[in-house]
Short mmCIF file of C-alpha atoms in Angstrom, two decimals:
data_model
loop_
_atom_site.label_atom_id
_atom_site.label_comp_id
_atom_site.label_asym_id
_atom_site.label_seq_id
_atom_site.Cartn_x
_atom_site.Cartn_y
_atom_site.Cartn_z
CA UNK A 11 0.00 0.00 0.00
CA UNK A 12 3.02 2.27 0.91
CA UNK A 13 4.29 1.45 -2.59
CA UNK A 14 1.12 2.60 -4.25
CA UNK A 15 0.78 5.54 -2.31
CA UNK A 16 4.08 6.59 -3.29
CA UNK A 17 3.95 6.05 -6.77
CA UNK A 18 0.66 8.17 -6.70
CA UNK A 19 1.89 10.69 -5.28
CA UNK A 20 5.16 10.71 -8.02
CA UNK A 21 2.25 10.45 -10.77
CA UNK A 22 0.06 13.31 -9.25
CA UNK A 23 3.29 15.49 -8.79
CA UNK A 24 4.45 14.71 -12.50
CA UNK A 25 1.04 15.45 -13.97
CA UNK A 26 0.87 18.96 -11.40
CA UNK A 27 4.21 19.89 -13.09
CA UNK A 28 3.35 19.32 -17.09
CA UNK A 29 -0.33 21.21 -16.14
CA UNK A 30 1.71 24.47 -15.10
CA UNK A 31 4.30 24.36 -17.71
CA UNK A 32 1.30 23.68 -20.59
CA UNK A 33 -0.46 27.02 -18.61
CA UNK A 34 2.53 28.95 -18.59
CA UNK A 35 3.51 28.00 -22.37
CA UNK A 36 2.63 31.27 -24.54
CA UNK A 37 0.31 29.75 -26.88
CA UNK A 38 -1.27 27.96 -24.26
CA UNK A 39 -2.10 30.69 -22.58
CA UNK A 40 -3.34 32.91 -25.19
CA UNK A 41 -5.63 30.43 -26.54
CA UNK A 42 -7.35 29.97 -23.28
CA UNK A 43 -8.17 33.77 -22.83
CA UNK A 44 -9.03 34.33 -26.87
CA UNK A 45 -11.45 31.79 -26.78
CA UNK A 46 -13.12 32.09 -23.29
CA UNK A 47 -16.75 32.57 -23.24
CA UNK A 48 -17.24 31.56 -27.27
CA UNK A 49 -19.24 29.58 -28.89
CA UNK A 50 -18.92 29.18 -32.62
CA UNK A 51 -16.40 26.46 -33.81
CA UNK A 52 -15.42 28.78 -36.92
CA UNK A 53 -14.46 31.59 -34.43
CA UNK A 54 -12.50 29.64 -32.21
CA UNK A 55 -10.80 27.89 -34.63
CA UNK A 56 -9.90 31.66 -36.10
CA UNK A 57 -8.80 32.35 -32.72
CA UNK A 58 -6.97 29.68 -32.10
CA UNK A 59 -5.34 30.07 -35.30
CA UNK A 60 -3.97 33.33 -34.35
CA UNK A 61 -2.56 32.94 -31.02
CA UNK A 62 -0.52 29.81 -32.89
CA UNK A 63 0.97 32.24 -35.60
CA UNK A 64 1.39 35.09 -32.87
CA UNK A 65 3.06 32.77 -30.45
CA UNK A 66 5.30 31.60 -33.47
CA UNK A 67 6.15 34.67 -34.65
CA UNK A 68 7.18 36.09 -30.55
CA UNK A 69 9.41 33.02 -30.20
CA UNK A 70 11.40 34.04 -33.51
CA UNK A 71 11.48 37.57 -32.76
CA UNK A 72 11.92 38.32 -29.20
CA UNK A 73 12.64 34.54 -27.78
CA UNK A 74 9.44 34.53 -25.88
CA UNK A 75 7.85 31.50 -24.57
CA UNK A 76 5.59 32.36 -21.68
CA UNK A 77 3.20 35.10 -21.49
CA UNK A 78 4.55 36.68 -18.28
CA UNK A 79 7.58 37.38 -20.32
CA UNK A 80 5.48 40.47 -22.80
CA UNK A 81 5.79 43.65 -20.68
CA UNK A 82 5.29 45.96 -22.92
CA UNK A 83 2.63 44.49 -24.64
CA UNK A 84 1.23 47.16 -27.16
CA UNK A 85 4.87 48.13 -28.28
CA UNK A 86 4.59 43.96 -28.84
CA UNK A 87 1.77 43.96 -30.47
CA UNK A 88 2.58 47.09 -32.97
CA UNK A 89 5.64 45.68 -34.07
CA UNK A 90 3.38 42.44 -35.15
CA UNK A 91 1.01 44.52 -36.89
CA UNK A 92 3.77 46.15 -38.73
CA UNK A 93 4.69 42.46 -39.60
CA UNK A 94 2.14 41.58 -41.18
CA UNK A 95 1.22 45.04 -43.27
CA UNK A 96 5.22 43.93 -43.92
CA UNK A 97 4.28 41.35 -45.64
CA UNK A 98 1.24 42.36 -47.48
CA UNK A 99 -1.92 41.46 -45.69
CA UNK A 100 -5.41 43.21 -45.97
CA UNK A 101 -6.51 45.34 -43.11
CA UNK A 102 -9.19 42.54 -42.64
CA UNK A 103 -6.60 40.17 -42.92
CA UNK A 104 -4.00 41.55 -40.38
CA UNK A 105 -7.27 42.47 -37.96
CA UNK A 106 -8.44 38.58 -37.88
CA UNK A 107 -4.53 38.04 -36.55
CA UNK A 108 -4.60 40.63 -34.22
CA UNK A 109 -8.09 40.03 -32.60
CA UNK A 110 -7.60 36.92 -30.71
CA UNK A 111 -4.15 38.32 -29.32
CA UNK A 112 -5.19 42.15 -28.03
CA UNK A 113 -8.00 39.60 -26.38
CA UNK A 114 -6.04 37.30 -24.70
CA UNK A 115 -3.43 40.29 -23.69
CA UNK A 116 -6.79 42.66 -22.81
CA UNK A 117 -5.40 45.18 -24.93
CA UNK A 118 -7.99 47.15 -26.94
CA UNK A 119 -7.68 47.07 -30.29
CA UNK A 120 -7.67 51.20 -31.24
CA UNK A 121 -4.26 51.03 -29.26
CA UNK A 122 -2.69 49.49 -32.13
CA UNK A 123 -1.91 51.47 -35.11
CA UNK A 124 -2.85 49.36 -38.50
CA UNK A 125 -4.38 49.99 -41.63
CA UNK A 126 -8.09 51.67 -41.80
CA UNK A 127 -11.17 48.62 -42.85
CA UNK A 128 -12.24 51.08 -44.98
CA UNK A 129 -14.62 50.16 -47.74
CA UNK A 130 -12.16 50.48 -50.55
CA UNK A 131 -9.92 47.35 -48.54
CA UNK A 132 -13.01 45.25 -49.18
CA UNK A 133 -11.89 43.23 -52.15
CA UNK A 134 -13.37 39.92 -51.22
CA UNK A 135 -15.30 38.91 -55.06
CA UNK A 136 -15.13 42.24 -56.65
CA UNK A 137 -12.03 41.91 -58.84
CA UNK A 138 -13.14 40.39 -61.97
CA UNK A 139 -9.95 38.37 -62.02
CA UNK A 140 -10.14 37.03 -58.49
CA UNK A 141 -10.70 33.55 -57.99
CA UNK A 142 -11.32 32.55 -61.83
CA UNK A 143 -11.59 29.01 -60.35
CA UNK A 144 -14.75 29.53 -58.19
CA UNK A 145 -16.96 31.21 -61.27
CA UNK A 146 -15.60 28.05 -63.57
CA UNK A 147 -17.06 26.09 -61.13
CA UNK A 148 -20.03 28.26 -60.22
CA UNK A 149 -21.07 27.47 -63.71
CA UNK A 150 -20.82 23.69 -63.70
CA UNK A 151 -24.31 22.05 -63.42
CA UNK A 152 -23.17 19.77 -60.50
CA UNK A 153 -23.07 22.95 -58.68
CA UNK A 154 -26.54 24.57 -59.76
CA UNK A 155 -28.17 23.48 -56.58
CA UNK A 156 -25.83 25.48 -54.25
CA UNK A 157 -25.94 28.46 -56.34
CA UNK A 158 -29.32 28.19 -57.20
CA UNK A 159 -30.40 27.79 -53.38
CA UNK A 160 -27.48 30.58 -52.05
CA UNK A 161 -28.52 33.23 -54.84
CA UNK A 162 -32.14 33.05 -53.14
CA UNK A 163 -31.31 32.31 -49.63
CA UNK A 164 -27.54 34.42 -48.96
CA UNK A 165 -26.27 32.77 -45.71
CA UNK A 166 -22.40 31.85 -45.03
CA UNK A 167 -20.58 28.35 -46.25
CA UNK A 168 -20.88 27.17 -42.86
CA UNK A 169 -24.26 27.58 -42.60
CA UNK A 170 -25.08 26.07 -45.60
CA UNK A 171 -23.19 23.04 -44.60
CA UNK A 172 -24.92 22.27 -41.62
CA UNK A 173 -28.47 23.09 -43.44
CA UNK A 174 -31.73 20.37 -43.08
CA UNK A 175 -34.52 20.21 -45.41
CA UNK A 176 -36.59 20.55 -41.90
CA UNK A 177 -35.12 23.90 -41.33
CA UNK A 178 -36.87 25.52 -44.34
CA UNK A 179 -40.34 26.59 -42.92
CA UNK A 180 -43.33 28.61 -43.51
CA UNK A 181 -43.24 31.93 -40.76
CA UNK A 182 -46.67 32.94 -39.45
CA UNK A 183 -46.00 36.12 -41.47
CA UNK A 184 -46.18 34.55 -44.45
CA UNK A 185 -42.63 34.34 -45.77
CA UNK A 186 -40.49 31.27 -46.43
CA UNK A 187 -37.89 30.99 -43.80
CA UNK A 188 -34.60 28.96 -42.93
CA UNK A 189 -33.59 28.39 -39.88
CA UNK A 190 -30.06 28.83 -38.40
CA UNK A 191 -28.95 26.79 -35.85
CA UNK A 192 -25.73 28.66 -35.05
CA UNK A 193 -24.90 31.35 -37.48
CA UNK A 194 -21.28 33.42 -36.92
CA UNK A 195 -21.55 33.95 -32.94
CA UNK A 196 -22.94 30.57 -32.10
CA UNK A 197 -26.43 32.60 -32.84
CA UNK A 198 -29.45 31.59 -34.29
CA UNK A 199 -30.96 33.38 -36.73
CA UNK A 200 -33.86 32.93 -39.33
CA UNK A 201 -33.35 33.68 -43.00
CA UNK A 202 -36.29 35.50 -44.69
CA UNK A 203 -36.81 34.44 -48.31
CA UNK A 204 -37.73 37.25 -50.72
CA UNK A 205 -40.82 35.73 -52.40
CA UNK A 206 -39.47 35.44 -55.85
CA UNK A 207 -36.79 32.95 -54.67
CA UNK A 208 -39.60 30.80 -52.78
CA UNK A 209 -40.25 28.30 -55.39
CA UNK A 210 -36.44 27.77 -56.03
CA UNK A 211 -35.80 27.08 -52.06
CA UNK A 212 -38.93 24.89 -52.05
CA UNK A 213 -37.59 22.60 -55.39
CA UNK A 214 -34.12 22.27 -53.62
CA UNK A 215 -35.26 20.49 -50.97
CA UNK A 216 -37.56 18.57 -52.56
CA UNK A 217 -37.93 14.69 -52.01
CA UNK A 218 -36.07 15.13 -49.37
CA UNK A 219 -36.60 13.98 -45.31
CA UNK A 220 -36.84 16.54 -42.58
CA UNK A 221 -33.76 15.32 -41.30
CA UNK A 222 -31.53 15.36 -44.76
CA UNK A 223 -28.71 17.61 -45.30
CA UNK A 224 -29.50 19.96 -48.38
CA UNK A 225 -26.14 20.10 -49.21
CA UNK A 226 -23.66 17.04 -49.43
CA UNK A 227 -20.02 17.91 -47.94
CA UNK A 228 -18.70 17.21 -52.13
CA UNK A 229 -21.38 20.20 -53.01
CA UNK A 230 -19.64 22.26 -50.80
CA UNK A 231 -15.77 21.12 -52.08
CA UNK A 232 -15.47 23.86 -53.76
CA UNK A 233 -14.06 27.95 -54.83
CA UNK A 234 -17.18 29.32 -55.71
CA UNK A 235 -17.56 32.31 -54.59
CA UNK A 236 -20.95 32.14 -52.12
CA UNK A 237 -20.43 35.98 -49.96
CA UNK A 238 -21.00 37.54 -54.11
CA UNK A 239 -24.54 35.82 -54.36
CA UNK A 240 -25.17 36.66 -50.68
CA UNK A 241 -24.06 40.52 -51.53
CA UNK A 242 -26.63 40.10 -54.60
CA UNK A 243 -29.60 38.57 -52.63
CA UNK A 244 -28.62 41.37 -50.11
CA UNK A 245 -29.39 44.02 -52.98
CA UNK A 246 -32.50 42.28 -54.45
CA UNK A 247 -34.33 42.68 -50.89
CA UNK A 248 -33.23 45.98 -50.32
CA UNK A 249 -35.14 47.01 -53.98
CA UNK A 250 -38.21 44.41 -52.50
CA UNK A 251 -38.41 46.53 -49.31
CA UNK A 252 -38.24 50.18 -50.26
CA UNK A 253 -40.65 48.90 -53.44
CA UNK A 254 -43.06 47.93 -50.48
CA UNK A 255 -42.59 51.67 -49.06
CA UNK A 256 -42.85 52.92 -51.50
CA UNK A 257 -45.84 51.70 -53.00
CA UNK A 258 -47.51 51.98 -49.39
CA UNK A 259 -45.92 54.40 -46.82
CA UNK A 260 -47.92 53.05 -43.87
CA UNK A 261 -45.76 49.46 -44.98
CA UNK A 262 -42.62 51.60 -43.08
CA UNK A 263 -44.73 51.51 -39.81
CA UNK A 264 -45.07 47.67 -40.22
CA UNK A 265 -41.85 46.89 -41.04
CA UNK A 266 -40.57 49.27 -37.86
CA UNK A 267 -43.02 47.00 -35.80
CA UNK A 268 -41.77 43.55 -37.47
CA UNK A 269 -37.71 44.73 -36.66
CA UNK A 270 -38.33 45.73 -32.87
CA UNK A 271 -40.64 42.74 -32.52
CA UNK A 272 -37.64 40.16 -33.86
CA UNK A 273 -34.87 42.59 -31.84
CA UNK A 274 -36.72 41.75 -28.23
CA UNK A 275 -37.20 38.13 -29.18
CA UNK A 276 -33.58 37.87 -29.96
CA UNK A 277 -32.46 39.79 -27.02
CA UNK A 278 -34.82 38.34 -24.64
CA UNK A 279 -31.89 36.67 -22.63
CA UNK A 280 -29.89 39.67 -22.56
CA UNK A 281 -32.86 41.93 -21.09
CA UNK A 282 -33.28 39.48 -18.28
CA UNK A 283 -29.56 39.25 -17.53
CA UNK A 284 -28.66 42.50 -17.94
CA UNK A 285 -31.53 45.21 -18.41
CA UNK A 286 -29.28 48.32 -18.61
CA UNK A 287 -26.80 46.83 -21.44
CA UNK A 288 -29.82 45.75 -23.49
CA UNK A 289 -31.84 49.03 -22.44
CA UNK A 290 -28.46 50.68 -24.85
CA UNK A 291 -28.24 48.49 -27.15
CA UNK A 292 -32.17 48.53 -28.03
CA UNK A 293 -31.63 52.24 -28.00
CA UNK A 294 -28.47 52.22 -30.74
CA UNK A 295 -31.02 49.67 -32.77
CA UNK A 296 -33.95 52.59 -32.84
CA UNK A 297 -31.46 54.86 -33.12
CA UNK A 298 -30.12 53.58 -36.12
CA UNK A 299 -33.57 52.74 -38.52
CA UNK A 300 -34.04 56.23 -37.61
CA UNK A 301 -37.26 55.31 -35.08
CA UNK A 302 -39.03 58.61 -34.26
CA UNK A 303 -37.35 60.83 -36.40
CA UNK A 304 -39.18 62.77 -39.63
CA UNK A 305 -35.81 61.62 -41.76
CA UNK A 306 -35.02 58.21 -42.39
CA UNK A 307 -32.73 59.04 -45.04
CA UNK A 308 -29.47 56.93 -44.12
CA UNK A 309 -26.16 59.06 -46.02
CA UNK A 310 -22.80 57.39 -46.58
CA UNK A 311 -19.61 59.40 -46.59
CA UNK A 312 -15.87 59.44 -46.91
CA UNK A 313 -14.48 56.29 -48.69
CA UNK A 314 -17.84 54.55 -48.90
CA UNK A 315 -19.34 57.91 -50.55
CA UNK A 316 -16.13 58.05 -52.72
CA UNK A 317 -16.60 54.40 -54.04
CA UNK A 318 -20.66 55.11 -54.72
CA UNK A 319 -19.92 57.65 -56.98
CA UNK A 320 -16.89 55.88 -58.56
CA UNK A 321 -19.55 53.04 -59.18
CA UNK A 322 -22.60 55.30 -60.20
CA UNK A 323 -24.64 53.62 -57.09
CA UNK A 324 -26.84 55.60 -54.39
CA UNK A 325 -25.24 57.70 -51.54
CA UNK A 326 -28.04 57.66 -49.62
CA UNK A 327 -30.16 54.58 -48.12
CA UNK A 328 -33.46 54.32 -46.65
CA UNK A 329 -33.00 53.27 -43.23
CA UNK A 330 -35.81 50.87 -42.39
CA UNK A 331 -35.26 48.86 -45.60
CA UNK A 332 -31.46 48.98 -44.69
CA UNK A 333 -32.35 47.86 -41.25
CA UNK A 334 -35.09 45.14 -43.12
CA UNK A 335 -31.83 43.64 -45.44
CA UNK A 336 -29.48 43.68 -42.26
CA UNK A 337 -31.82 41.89 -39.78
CA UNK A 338 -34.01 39.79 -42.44
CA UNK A 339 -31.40 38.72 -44.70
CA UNK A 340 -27.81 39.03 -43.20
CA UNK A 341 -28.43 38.64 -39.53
CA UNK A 342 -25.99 41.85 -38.97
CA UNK A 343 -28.06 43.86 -37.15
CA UNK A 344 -25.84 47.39 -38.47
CA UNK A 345 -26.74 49.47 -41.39
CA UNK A 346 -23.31 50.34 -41.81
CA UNK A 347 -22.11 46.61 -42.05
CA UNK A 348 -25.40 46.29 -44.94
CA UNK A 349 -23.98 49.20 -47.10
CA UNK A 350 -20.33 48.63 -46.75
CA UNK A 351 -19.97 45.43 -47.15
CA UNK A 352 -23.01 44.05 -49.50
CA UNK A 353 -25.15 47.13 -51.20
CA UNK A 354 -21.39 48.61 -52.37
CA UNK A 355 -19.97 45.32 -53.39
#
């Protein structure tokens, strides 16, 4: 028994000693604090992701291997950023690295200098020689059920992975839906269909069992180029929604009541949790479809403006059918997001 005690105790004290080596190991340590408190795979895979190349990167530059060793860590972390602008990344690109790492180091992310996400970085599908390979294969008929159903529907790859015929369903308000399990976020969300693309939803699943996947993983192998027809299908409702108001101004009333009504269902766990943080950020939502205000003209500027003009499109949005396309549609929630990122693509 003595024996077996001993040995035990050797075990217990050898497992005690890898446990706070692993903790204090840099990347270790990171990851833990990037990823606390998420919930979506994608994300923490991203996350993880970055603490690995940051981690990588601090041992080659400064010999670092344990967190307690960054002091200074914003002079750190702007010599990183600097890095990677170095070596050519996107602003999108080099924030995705830098995320996970001011989060784990609670560093804010305005404390770093790095290049503007201004509209004009957005180059994601609008080059007309990016990603040849995707529009070859976008036009291949063993792909015309994913781009049929995506060019009506507009969610993200992931989303359509994990998609069910059961989780395309009639809404008591008379649109076509699809149901989100966990969209980016680990948040569910329900995708309005516009009701010209309701009969091309409705054949894809056809024939098949509530519990099918729509999509095979070899339909989704492939380069094709899914945020473009999600950018389109975000333009199409936008013209379906301010046609609505404008064929019927008291339809702006409605639609006001239909947004608020889906923002409190959606938020219903924050208001009981928290009452002042969702008391704000219900606030910032009326604020910004322009709820109780006479103007609900929404007006881009700077870069954004610059680009509209460059691209003979609108500079100025209706806010409501902005807000409609962003809550409806992209799951967003931000009219700034809508225009930016879809309506100027």
């Amino acid at each position: 028994v003595a024996g077996w005690r001993g040995a035990d105790r050797r075990y217990r004290s050898a497992e005690r000693v890898e446990q706070v080596a692993r903790e204090g190991n840099l990347r270790y340590t990171l990851t833990q604090e990037a990823i606390a408190g998420l919930t979506d795979n994608q994300t923490i895979r991203t996350y993880k992701r970055g603490c690995r190349d940051f981690a990588g990167w601090a041992r080659e530059t400064y010999g670092i291997n344990r967190a307690s060793a960054i002091t200074e860590k914003i002079d750190v972390l702007q010599r990183y950023a600097d890095h990677l602008q170095a070596r050519g990344y996107a602003a999108y690109t080099i924030h995705t690295y830098l995320a996970p790492v001011c989060k784990a180091l609670k560093v804010r992310m305005d404390e770093v200098e790095k290049p503007t996400r201004g509209v004009e970085t957005i180059s994601r599908g609008r080059l007309e020689t990016s990603n040849l390979q995707g529009k070859r294969e976008a036009c291949k008929p063993r792909n015309s059920r994913l781009v049929a159903f995506q060019a009506a529907v507009g969610i993200r790859r992931t989303e359509l992975a994990k998609l069910t015929a059961g989780d395309v369903t009639d809404g008591a308000d008379g649109y076509l839906y699809v149901h989100v399990r966990q969209g980016k976020g680990g948040k569910e969300q329900w995708q309005r269909v516009l009701p010209e693309n309701r009969a091309a939803v409705l054949e894809t699943v056809q024939g098949l069992q509530s519990a099918d996947r729509i999509f095979a993983p070899a339909e989704m192998r492939n380069k094709i180029d899914l945020h473009s027809l999600r950018a389109e299908n975000a333009k199409r409702a936008y013209q379906y929604y301010c046609s609505k108001i404008d064929a019927d101004p008291g339809y702006r009333t409605q639609l006001l009541r239909e947004l608020i009504a889906r923002f409190d269902a959606s938020n219903r766990k924050l208001r009981e949790a928290d009452p002042r943080r969702y008391a704000a950020r219900r606030s910032r939502f009326m604020s910004d479809m322009g709820a109780g205000k006479q103007d609900y003209t929404y007006r881009i500027r700077g870069e954004a403006a610059a680009l509209a003009r460059e691209k003979h499109l609108p500079a100025a949005y209706d806010r409501v059918a902005l807000m409609a396309v962003s809550v409806f549609h992209l799951s967003h929630w931000r009219n700034d997001v809508t225009v930016k990122n879809y309506l100027l693509a």
